[in-house]
Amino acid sequence: MKALCVQSPHNIVIEERPMPDIQLPTDVLIKVKAGGICGSDVHIYHGTSSVATYPRVIGHEIVGEIVETGKEVSGFSVGDRVIMDPVISCGTCYQCRIGRRNVCGKLQVRSVHVDGGYQEYIVVPQQSIYHIPDNLSWEEAVMIEPFTIAEQVCSRAALVKEDIVFIMGAGPVGLSILKRVKLTGAICYISDIVETRLDFARQYGADVAINAKEVDVKEEIMRLTEGNGATIVIDAVCSTRSFEQTLTYVCSAGRVITLGFSKEASAINQLSITAREIDVRGSRLHNNKFPTVIEYFRSGKLAVKDMITHRYQFTEIHEALKLIEDPAIEKGKVVLFF
Ligand code: MN
């Protein structure tokens, strides 16, 4: 079988590998059908991931069909359509015991620390798969994993309908968070410096899409919120500067959610957090969000067809990466078919 392996940064190779075998009685063998390309896959390819190790088969937005089940697998059968959970946790550390498995002390992520799903077949334990509803195509089902990220952000932000949310950055992550926020019915503002991304944001229901190149963002947020600030600010820009700015947009008793992995320091003073009792919370991966997101998709509450813009065979990975790296081409989710 074939696998897409990043052997070292900037060097992705279509490798011939032996078929993986079922190891544990609770394992399933999956014929991979489709996989989304995520920003983090591109970071690993570029060598700019602060956590990945090499060589690595990337791909964590993976859907496929079960072709073999271990002896003790229950609730899943050959032919079932499933999606893979990339998060692997130990189940015994403090974080796992309090139900925070996405920040497990021995956390491993498929495609980052262990091989992911850009391969024709993959073996995973049944605890790491979920059924895909019949009404979803393979490519729609690929979008479930990105929305577990958005679900985690909204859960960390304790989002309710009465919130006024400001998302900084209308890239793939910012836009999926926007769709999720609008599902709750909260007001949602979003900013970016690329007008075509702001057009996507308007299409997805943004109450105001702010071009940060043309407008003073702080003034605009204060004007929109009658001087109080946003109740939730989500930093999907993830620069040292954007993190500093979050505290100037958020209201007292508000929440700031960070998504970045930068190790560089930002200049933030204690007063801006203490005096106004701001909660600054990180959001990483997802904590058991697949069932919730799958239900949004099954019921049609979340529609994602309009987010998929490009499709390739997995053997065309180099063309797909070239497209992703071309700033002149506006794109949403790029999906590989296997
Ligand atoms: Mn992803």
mmCIF file of C-alpha atoms and ligand atoms in Angstrom:
data_model
loop_
_atom_site.group_PDB
_atom_site.id
_atom_site.type_symbol
_atom_site.label_atom_id
_atom_site.label_comp_id
_atom_site.label_asym_id
_atom_site.label_seq_id
_atom_site.Cartn_x
_atom_site.Cartn_y
_atom_site.Cartn_z
ATOM 1 C CA MET A 1 0.000 0.000 0.000
ATOM 2 C CA LYS A 2 1.008 3.626 -0.440
ATOM 3 C CA ALA A 3 1.612 6.212 2.305
ATOM 4 C CA LEU A 4 2.432 9.936 2.168
ATOM 5 C CA CYS A 5 5.424 10.384 4.427
ATOM 6 C CA VAL A 6 7.169 13.635 5.323
ATOM 7 C CA GLN A 7 10.655 12.138 5.607
ATOM 8 C CA SER A 8 12.141 15.493 6.598
ATOM 9 C CA PRO A 9 10.916 19.101 6.257
ATOM 10 C CA HIS A 10 10.002 20.005 2.637
ATOM 11 C CA ASN A 11 10.422 16.380 1.585
ATOM 12 C CA ILE A 12 7.164 14.457 1.231
ATOM 13 C CA VAL A 13 7.393 11.095 -0.507
ATOM 14 C CA ILE A 14 4.840 8.542 -1.714
ATOM 15 C CA GLU A 15 6.215 5.454 0.020
ATOM 16 C CA GLU A 16 5.412 1.808 -0.585
ATOM 17 C CA ARG A 17 4.705 0.200 2.796
ATOM 18 C CA PRO A 18 3.498 -3.229 3.964
ATOM 19 C CA MET A 19 -0.195 -3.508 4.834
ATOM 20 C CA PRO A 20 -0.721 -2.718 8.536
ATOM 21 C CA ASP A 21 -1.946 -5.616 10.707
ATOM 22 C CA ILE A 22 -4.479 -5.686 13.486
ATOM 23 C CA GLN A 23 -2.410 -5.895 16.714
ATOM 24 C CA LEU A 24 -4.972 -5.779 19.529
ATOM 25 C CA PRO A 25 -8.343 -7.592 19.676
ATOM 26 C CA THR A 26 -10.001 -4.137 19.846
ATOM 27 C CA ASP A 27 -8.290 -2.830 16.685
ATOM 28 C CA VAL A 28 -9.962 -2.185 13.350
ATOM 29 C CA LEU A 29 -8.367 -2.010 9.903
ATOM 30 C CA ILE A 30 -9.655 0.940 7.893
ATOM 31 C CA LYS A 31 -9.472 1.516 4.144
ATOM 32 C CA VAL A 32 -8.891 5.273 4.067
ATOM 33 C CA LYS A 33 -11.284 7.060 1.689
ATOM 34 C CA ALA A 34 -10.577 10.768 2.173
ATOM 35 C CA GLY A 35 -8.515 13.163 4.245
ATOM 36 C CA GLY A 36 -8.547 16.908 4.699
ATOM 37 C CA ILE A 37 -5.369 18.962 4.540
ATOM 38 C CA CYS A 38 -5.006 21.040 7.702
ATOM 39 C CA GLY A 39 -2.709 23.976 8.458
ATOM 40 C CA SER A 40 -0.872 21.744 10.913
ATOM 41 C CA ASP A 41 -0.108 19.197 8.156
ATOM 42 C CA VAL A 42 1.412 22.033 6.142
ATOM 43 C CA HIS A 43 3.431 23.165 9.197
ATOM 44 C CA ILE A 44 4.852 19.668 9.603
ATOM 45 C CA TYR A 45 5.702 19.613 5.894
ATOM 46 C CA HIS A 46 7.461 22.987 6.239
ATOM 47 C CA GLY A 47 9.295 21.993 9.415
ATOM 48 C CA THR A 48 7.595 24.784 11.383
ATOM 49 C CA SER A 49 5.645 22.569 13.801
ATOM 50 C CA SER A 50 7.005 22.941 17.327
ATOM 51 C CA VAL A 51 5.817 19.447 18.313
ATOM 52 C CA ALA A 52 6.125 17.079 15.318
ATOM 53 C CA THR A 53 8.829 14.447 14.851
ATOM 54 C CA TYR A 54 10.111 12.923 11.572
ATOM 55 C CA PRO A 55 9.718 10.854 9.484
ATOM 56 C CA ARG A 56 5.953 11.262 9.760
ATOM 57 C CA VAL A 57 2.894 10.138 7.805
ATOM 58 C CA ILE A 58 0.693 13.225 8.161
ATOM 59 C CA GLY A 59 -3.108 13.576 7.933
ATOM 60 C CA HIS A 60 -5.469 13.660 10.887
ATOM 61 C CA GLU A 61 -8.794 14.564 9.217
ATOM 62 C CA ILE A 62 -9.389 10.997 8.100
ATOM 63 C CA VAL A 63 -12.479 9.055 7.073
ATOM 64 C CA GLY A 64 -12.750 5.541 5.712
ATOM 65 C CA GLU A 65 -14.412 2.163 5.659
ATOM 66 C CA ILE A 66 -13.748 -0.737 8.035
ATOM 67 C CA VAL A 67 -12.342 -3.752 6.179
ATOM 68 C CA GLU A 68 -11.415 -5.966 9.159
ATOM 69 C CA THR A 69 -12.214 -6.037 12.874
ATOM 70 C CA GLY A 70 -10.322 -7.551 15.823
ATOM 71 C CA LYS A 71 -11.950 -10.362 17.842
ATOM 72 C CA GLU A 72 -13.206 -8.123 20.668
ATOM 73 C CA VAL A 73 -14.492 -5.207 18.577
ATOM 74 C CA SER A 74 -18.121 -4.448 19.359
ATOM 75 C CA GLY A 75 -20.482 -1.938 17.768
ATOM 76 C CA PHE A 76 -18.455 -1.744 14.547
ATOM 77 C CA SER A 77 -18.569 -4.089 11.549
ATOM 78 C CA VAL A 78 -16.846 -4.556 8.216
ATOM 79 C CA GLY A 79 -18.282 -2.010 5.766
ATOM 80 C CA ASP A 80 -19.020 0.652 8.409
ATOM 81 C CA ARG A 81 -18.097 4.247 7.486
ATOM 82 C CA VAL A 82 -16.014 5.812 10.255
ATOM 83 C CA ILE A 83 -13.967 8.865 11.196
ATOM 84 C CA MET A 84 -10.704 8.719 13.130
ATOM 85 C CA ASP A 85 -10.029 10.631 16.353
ATOM 86 C CA PRO A 86 -6.406 11.844 16.212
ATOM 87 C CA VAL A 87 -6.067 12.266 20.012
ATOM 88 C CA ILE A 88 -4.377 9.447 21.946
ATOM 89 C CA SER A 89 -4.379 9.739 25.757
ATOM 90 C CA CYS A 90 -3.082 7.461 28.544
ATOM 91 C CA GLY A 91 -6.281 7.349 30.601
ATOM 92 C CA THR A 92 -4.493 7.308 33.962
ATOM 93 C CA CYS A 93 -2.740 10.669 34.529
ATOM 94 C CA TYR A 94 -4.308 13.546 36.496
ATOM 95 C CA GLN A 95 -5.655 15.248 33.372
ATOM 96 C CA CYS A 96 -7.202 12.038 32.029
ATOM 97 C CA ARG A 97 -8.747 11.271 35.421
ATOM 98 C CA ILE A 98 -10.443 14.683 35.573
ATOM 99 C CA GLY A 99 -11.727 14.284 32.023
ATOM 100 C CA ARG A 100 -9.192 16.478 30.190
ATOM 101 C CA ARG A 101 -7.721 13.811 27.920
ATOM 102 C CA ASN A 102 -6.728 16.300 25.187
ATOM 103 C CA VAL A 103 -3.998 17.635 27.514
ATOM 104 C CA CYS A 104 -2.936 14.185 28.774
ATOM 105 C CA GLY A 105 0.565 14.078 30.238
ATOM 106 C CA LYS A 106 1.490 11.462 27.645
ATOM 107 C CA LEU A 107 -0.564 13.022 24.851
ATOM 108 C CA GLN A 108 0.079 11.738 21.359
ATOM 109 C CA VAL A 109 -1.583 13.017 18.232
ATOM 110 C CA ARG A 110 -1.880 10.893 15.105
ATOM 111 C CA SER A 111 -0.030 12.725 12.273
ATOM 112 C CA VAL A 112 2.134 14.669 14.758
ATOM 113 C CA HIS A 113 3.754 12.282 17.273
ATOM 114 C CA VAL A 114 2.712 9.015 15.595
ATOM 115 C CA ASP A 115 1.759 8.290 11.999
ATOM 116 C CA GLY A 116 -1.479 9.746 10.717
ATOM 117 C CA GLY A 117 -3.934 8.740 8.045
ATOM 118 C CA TYR A 118 -2.486 9.738 4.667
ATOM 119 C CA GLN A 119 -2.069 6.073 3.792
ATOM 120 C CA GLU A 120 -4.311 3.642 2.000
ATOM 121 C CA TYR A 121 -4.933 1.560 5.128
ATOM 122 C CA ILE A 122 -4.606 2.332 8.837
ATOM 123 C CA VAL A 123 -5.134 0.314 12.028
ATOM 124 C CA VAL A 124 -6.690 2.116 15.009
ATOM 125 C CA PRO A 125 -8.348 0.913 18.219
ATOM 126 C CA GLN A 126 -12.150 1.064 18.233
ATOM 127 C CA GLN A 127 -12.017 3.739 20.975
ATOM 128 C CA SER A 128 -10.568 6.071 18.312
ATOM 129 C CA ILE A 129 -13.353 5.822 15.728
ATOM 130 C CA TYR A 130 -16.901 7.111 15.336
ATOM 131 C CA HIS A 131 -19.637 6.214 12.885
ATOM 132 C CA ILE A 132 -20.312 8.668 10.057
ATOM 133 C CA PRO A 133 -24.024 9.420 9.486
ATOM 134 C CA ASP A 134 -25.405 8.037 6.197
ATOM 135 C CA ASN A 135 -26.439 11.464 4.927
ATOM 136 C CA LEU A 136 -22.827 12.724 4.749
ATOM 137 C CA SER A 137 -20.500 12.300 1.776
ATOM 138 C CA TRP A 138 -16.884 11.360 2.464
ATOM 139 C CA GLU A 139 -15.711 14.930 1.920
ATOM 140 C CA GLU A 140 -18.391 16.398 4.181
ATOM 141 C CA ALA A 141 -17.413 13.893 6.872
ATOM 142 C CA VAL A 142 -13.805 15.086 6.585
ATOM 143 C CA MET A 143 -15.027 18.415 8.047
ATOM 144 C CA ILE A 144 -16.141 16.790 11.315
ATOM 145 C CA GLU A 145 -12.613 16.847 12.800
ATOM 146 C CA PRO A 146 -11.993 20.587 12.124
ATOM 147 C CA PHE A 147 -15.306 21.303 13.830
ATOM 148 C CA THR A 148 -14.221 19.377 16.942
ATOM 149 C CA ILE A 149 -11.573 22.120 17.228
ATOM 150 C CA ALA A 150 -14.255 24.814 16.934
ATOM 151 C CA GLU A 151 -16.434 22.968 19.447
ATOM 152 C CA GLN A 152 -13.559 22.832 21.925
ATOM 153 C CA VAL A 153 -12.959 26.583 21.543
ATOM 154 C CA CYS A 154 -16.625 27.360 22.217
ATOM 155 C CA SER A 155 -16.653 24.986 25.161
ATOM 156 C CA ARG A 156 -13.514 26.582 26.668
ATOM 157 C CA ALA A 157 -15.085 30.005 26.108
ATOM 158 C CA ALA A 158 -18.298 28.901 27.868
ATOM 159 C CA LEU A 159 -20.199 30.319 24.890
ATOM 160 C CA VAL A 160 -23.878 31.181 25.356
ATOM 161 C CA LYS A 161 -26.400 32.882 23.087
ATOM 162 C CA GLU A 162 -26.017 36.245 24.872
ATOM 163 C CA ASP A 163 -22.293 36.494 24.119
ATOM 164 C CA ILE A 164 -20.679 38.979 21.775
ATOM 165 C CA VAL A 165 -17.827 37.072 20.156
ATOM 166 C CA PHE A 166 -14.899 38.582 18.293
ATOM 167 C CA ILE A 167 -12.795 36.176 16.224
ATOM 168 C CA MET A 168 -9.412 37.519 15.117
ATOM 169 C CA GLY A 169 -8.496 35.819 11.847
ATOM 170 C CA ALA A 170 -10.797 34.409 9.157
ATOM 171 C CA GLY A 171 -8.615 31.501 8.025
ATOM 172 C CA PRO A 172 -9.942 27.927 8.081
ATOM 173 C CA VAL A 173 -9.986 27.740 11.894
ATOM 174 C CA GLY A 174 -11.521 31.194 12.410
ATOM 175 C CA LEU A 175 -14.228 30.485 9.842
ATOM 176 C CA SER A 176 -15.226 27.145 11.358
ATOM 177 C CA ILE A 177 -15.418 28.783 14.795
ATOM 178 C CA LEU A 178 -17.644 31.466 13.233
ATOM 179 C CA LYS A 179 -20.051 28.833 11.881
ATOM 180 C CA ARG A 180 -20.133 27.128 15.271
ATOM 181 C CA VAL A 181 -20.729 30.408 17.150
ATOM 182 C CA LYS A 182 -23.630 31.290 14.840
ATOM 183 C CA LEU A 183 -25.153 27.888 15.606
ATOM 184 C CA THR A 184 -25.508 29.036 19.224
ATOM 185 C CA GLY A 185 -26.984 32.292 17.983
ATOM 186 C CA ALA A 186 -24.484 34.691 19.568
ATOM 187 C CA ILE A 187 -23.395 37.888 17.842
ATOM 188 C CA CYS A 188 -20.132 37.275 16.024
ATOM 189 C CA TYR A 189 -17.624 39.767 14.642
ATOM 190 C CA ILE A 190 -14.558 38.626 12.748
ATOM 191 C CA SER A 191 -11.477 40.353 11.355
ATOM 192 C CA ASP A 192 -8.866 39.610 8.726
ATOM 193 C CA ILE A 193 -6.666 41.518 6.296
ATOM 194 C CA VAL A 194 -7.707 39.451 3.259
ATOM 195 C CA GLU A 195 -10.960 40.674 1.734
ATOM 196 C CA THR A 196 -11.832 37.331 0.071
ATOM 197 C CA ARG A 197 -11.703 35.632 3.473
ATOM 198 C CA LEU A 198 -14.005 38.307 4.850
ATOM 199 C CA ASP A 199 -16.389 37.506 1.985
ATOM 200 C CA PHE A 200 -16.470 33.871 3.183
ATOM 201 C CA ALA A 201 -17.134 35.184 6.699
ATOM 202 C CA ARG A 202 -20.097 37.281 5.516
ATOM 203 C CA GLN A 203 -21.461 34.277 3.622
ATOM 204 C CA TYR A 204 -21.170 32.180 6.829
ATOM 205 C CA GLY A 205 -23.162 34.656 8.883
ATOM 206 C CA ALA A 206 -20.667 37.073 10.435
ATOM 207 C CA ASP A 207 -22.533 40.046 11.905
ATOM 208 C CA VAL A 208 -19.660 42.335 10.923
ATOM 209 C CA ALA A 209 -16.532 41.332 8.977
ATOM 210 C CA ILE A 210 -13.774 43.828 9.729
ATOM 211 C CA ASN A 211 -10.870 44.494 7.393
ATOM 212 C CA ALA A 212 -8.035 45.127 9.861
ATOM 213 C CA LYS A 213 -6.000 46.852 7.142
ATOM 214 C CA GLU A 214 -8.630 49.518 6.569
ATOM 215 C CA VAL A 215 -10.307 49.970 9.945
ATOM 216 C CA ASP A 216 -9.005 50.669 13.454
ATOM 217 C CA VAL A 217 -10.103 47.354 14.947
ATOM 218 C CA LYS A 218 -10.195 48.513 18.556
ATOM 219 C CA GLU A 219 -12.343 51.526 17.694
ATOM 220 C CA GLU A 220 -14.659 49.357 15.626
ATOM 221 C CA ILE A 221 -15.109 46.730 18.379
ATOM 222 C CA MET A 222 -15.777 49.471 20.948
ATOM 223 C CA ARG A 223 -18.257 51.162 18.623
ATOM 224 C CA LEU A 224 -20.072 47.874 17.957
ATOM 225 C CA THR A 225 -20.221 46.994 21.670
ATOM 226 C CA GLU A 226 -21.127 50.468 22.930
ATOM 227 C CA GLY A 227 -17.732 50.879 24.531
ATOM 228 C CA ASN A 228 -17.816 47.690 26.585
ATOM 229 C CA GLY A 229 -15.791 45.259 24.446
ATOM 230 C CA ALA A 230 -16.472 41.715 23.269
ATOM 231 C CA THR A 231 -17.425 39.117 25.880
ATOM 232 C CA ILE A 232 -15.318 36.462 24.132
ATOM 233 C CA VAL A 233 -12.202 37.170 22.053
ATOM 234 C CA ILE A 234 -10.695 34.275 20.085
ATOM 235 C CA ASP A 235 -7.166 34.669 18.784
ATOM 236 C CA ALA A 236 -7.034 32.724 15.528
ATOM 237 C CA VAL A 237 -4.187 34.911 14.223
ATOM 238 C CA CYS A 238 -1.784 33.451 16.794
ATOM 239 C CA SER A 239 0.985 36.074 16.621
ATOM 240 C CA THR A 240 2.725 37.665 19.615
ATOM 241 C CA ARG A 241 0.960 40.913 18.726
ATOM 242 C CA SER A 242 -2.526 39.436 18.271
ATOM 243 C CA PHE A 243 -2.320 37.899 21.752
ATOM 244 C CA GLU A 244 -1.523 41.352 23.181
ATOM 245 C CA GLN A 245 -4.449 42.863 21.280
ATOM 246 C CA THR A 246 -6.993 40.367 22.639
ATOM 247 C CA LEU A 247 -6.916 42.083 26.034
ATOM 248 C CA THR A 248 -7.755 45.444 24.486
ATOM 249 C CA TYR A 249 -10.882 44.036 22.795
ATOM 250 C CA VAL A 250 -12.322 41.950 25.653
ATOM 251 C CA CYS A 251 -14.769 43.306 28.243
ATOM 252 C CA SER A 252 -14.502 42.912 32.015
ATOM 253 C CA ALA A 253 -15.435 39.368 33.075
ATOM 254 C CA GLY A 254 -14.790 38.306 29.479
ATOM 255 C CA ARG A 255 -12.878 35.338 28.119
ATOM 256 C CA VAL A 256 -9.829 35.281 25.855
ATOM 257 C CA ILE A 257 -9.133 32.023 24.012
ATOM 258 C CA THR A 258 -5.663 31.317 22.629
ATOM 259 C CA LEU A 259 -4.914 28.799 19.890
ATOM 260 C CA GLY A 260 -1.301 29.612 19.030
ATOM 261 C CA PHE A 261 1.864 27.610 19.665
ATOM 262 C CA SER A 262 4.356 30.488 19.527
ATOM 263 C CA LYS A 263 7.165 30.331 22.081
ATOM 264 C CA GLU A 264 7.912 34.040 21.714
ATOM 265 C CA ALA A 265 6.908 36.387 24.534
ATOM 266 C CA SER A 266 4.028 38.826 24.234
ATOM 267 C CA ALA A 267 3.880 42.039 26.295
ATOM 268 C CA ILE A 268 0.880 41.696 28.589
ATOM 269 C CA ASN A 269 0.447 43.395 31.960
ATOM 270 C CA GLN A 270 -1.194 41.914 35.040
ATOM 271 C CA LEU A 271 -3.533 44.848 35.513
ATOM 272 C CA SER A 272 -5.304 44.169 32.207
ATOM 273 C CA ILE A 273 -6.187 40.685 33.452
ATOM 274 C CA THR A 274 -6.598 41.088 37.223
ATOM 275 C CA ALA A 275 -8.491 44.352 37.439
ATOM 276 C CA ARG A 276 -11.139 43.161 35.021
ATOM 277 C CA GLU A 277 -11.139 39.457 35.957
ATOM 278 C CA ILE A 278 -10.385 38.237 32.456
ATOM 279 C CA ASP A 279 -10.172 34.476 31.884
ATOM 280 C CA VAL A 280 -7.327 33.696 29.481
ATOM 281 C CA ARG A 281 -7.769 30.099 28.368
ATOM 282 C CA GLY A 282 -5.929 27.903 25.920
ATOM 283 C CA SER A 283 -7.816 25.560 23.630
ATOM 284 C CA ARG A 284 -6.057 22.536 22.195
ATOM 285 C CA LEU A 285 -7.379 19.772 19.955
ATOM 286 C CA HIS A 286 -10.701 18.603 21.403
ATOM 287 C CA ASN A 287 -12.003 16.833 24.463
ATOM 288 C CA ASN A 288 -14.513 14.135 23.398
ATOM 289 C CA LYS A 289 -16.248 16.477 20.966
ATOM 290 C CA PHE A 290 -16.848 13.989 18.149
ATOM 291 C CA PRO A 291 -20.333 12.856 19.277
ATOM 292 C CA THR A 292 -21.572 16.456 19.622
ATOM 293 C CA VAL A 293 -20.189 17.562 16.258
ATOM 294 C CA ILE A 294 -21.408 14.418 14.469
ATOM 295 C CA GLU A 295 -24.907 15.174 15.745
ATOM 296 C CA TYR A 296 -24.732 18.769 14.358
ATOM 297 C CA PHE A 297 -23.764 17.288 10.993
ATOM 298 C CA ARG A 298 -26.354 14.493 11.079
ATOM 299 C CA SER A 299 -29.199 16.861 11.918
ATOM 300 C CA GLY A 300 -28.124 19.353 9.261
ATOM 301 C CA LYS A 301 -27.630 22.135 11.833
ATOM 302 C CA LEU A 302 -24.085 22.550 10.569
ATOM 303 C CA ALA A 303 -23.747 22.567 6.785
ATOM 304 C CA VAL A 304 -20.192 22.472 5.492
ATOM 305 C CA LYS A 305 -20.398 21.758 1.750
ATOM 306 C CA ASP A 306 -19.597 25.394 0.983
ATOM 307 C CA MET A 307 -16.273 25.127 2.842
ATOM 308 C CA ILE A 308 -14.727 22.515 0.509
ATOM 309 C CA THR A 309 -13.145 24.103 -2.553
ATOM 310 C CA HIS A 310 -10.478 21.737 -3.951
ATOM 311 C CA ARG A 311 -10.149 17.974 -4.408
ATOM 312 C CA TYR A 312 -7.159 15.806 -5.351
ATOM 313 C CA GLN A 313 -6.136 12.182 -5.495
ATOM 314 C CA PHE A 314 -3.650 11.514 -2.668
ATOM 315 C CA THR A 315 -0.947 10.772 -5.219
ATOM 316 C CA GLU A 316 -1.311 14.409 -6.346
ATOM 317 C CA ILE A 317 -0.100 15.639 -2.940
ATOM 318 C CA HIS A 318 2.578 17.860 -4.479
ATOM 319 C CA GLU A 319 0.003 19.657 -6.657
ATOM 320 C CA ALA A 320 -2.278 20.045 -3.638
ATOM 321 C CA LEU A 321 0.518 21.560 -1.543
ATOM 322 C CA LYS A 322 1.450 23.900 -4.388
ATOM 323 C CA LEU A 323 -2.144 25.138 -4.497
ATOM 324 C CA ILE A 324 -2.232 25.651 -0.731
ATOM 325 C CA GLU A 325 0.993 27.648 -0.839
ATOM 326 C CA ASP A 326 -0.202 29.939 -3.645
ATOM 327 C CA PRO A 327 -1.524 33.075 -1.923
ATOM 328 C CA ALA A 328 -3.173 34.200 -5.174
ATOM 329 C CA ILE A 329 -5.635 31.276 -5.042
ATOM 330 C CA GLU A 330 -8.418 31.606 -2.515
ATOM 331 C CA LYS A 331 -9.347 28.261 -1.022
ATOM 332 C CA GLY A 332 -11.309 26.607 1.705
ATOM 333 C CA LYS A 333 -10.778 22.970 2.658
ATOM 334 C CA VAL A 334 -8.624 20.923 0.304
ATOM 335 C CA VAL A 335 -9.531 17.219 0.364
ATOM 336 C CA LEU A 336 -7.418 14.256 -0.736
ATOM 337 C CA PHE A 337 -9.144 11.089 -1.988
ATOM 338 C CA PHE A 338 -7.586 7.674 -1.557
HETATM 339 MN MN MN B 1 -7.177 19.734 11.526
#
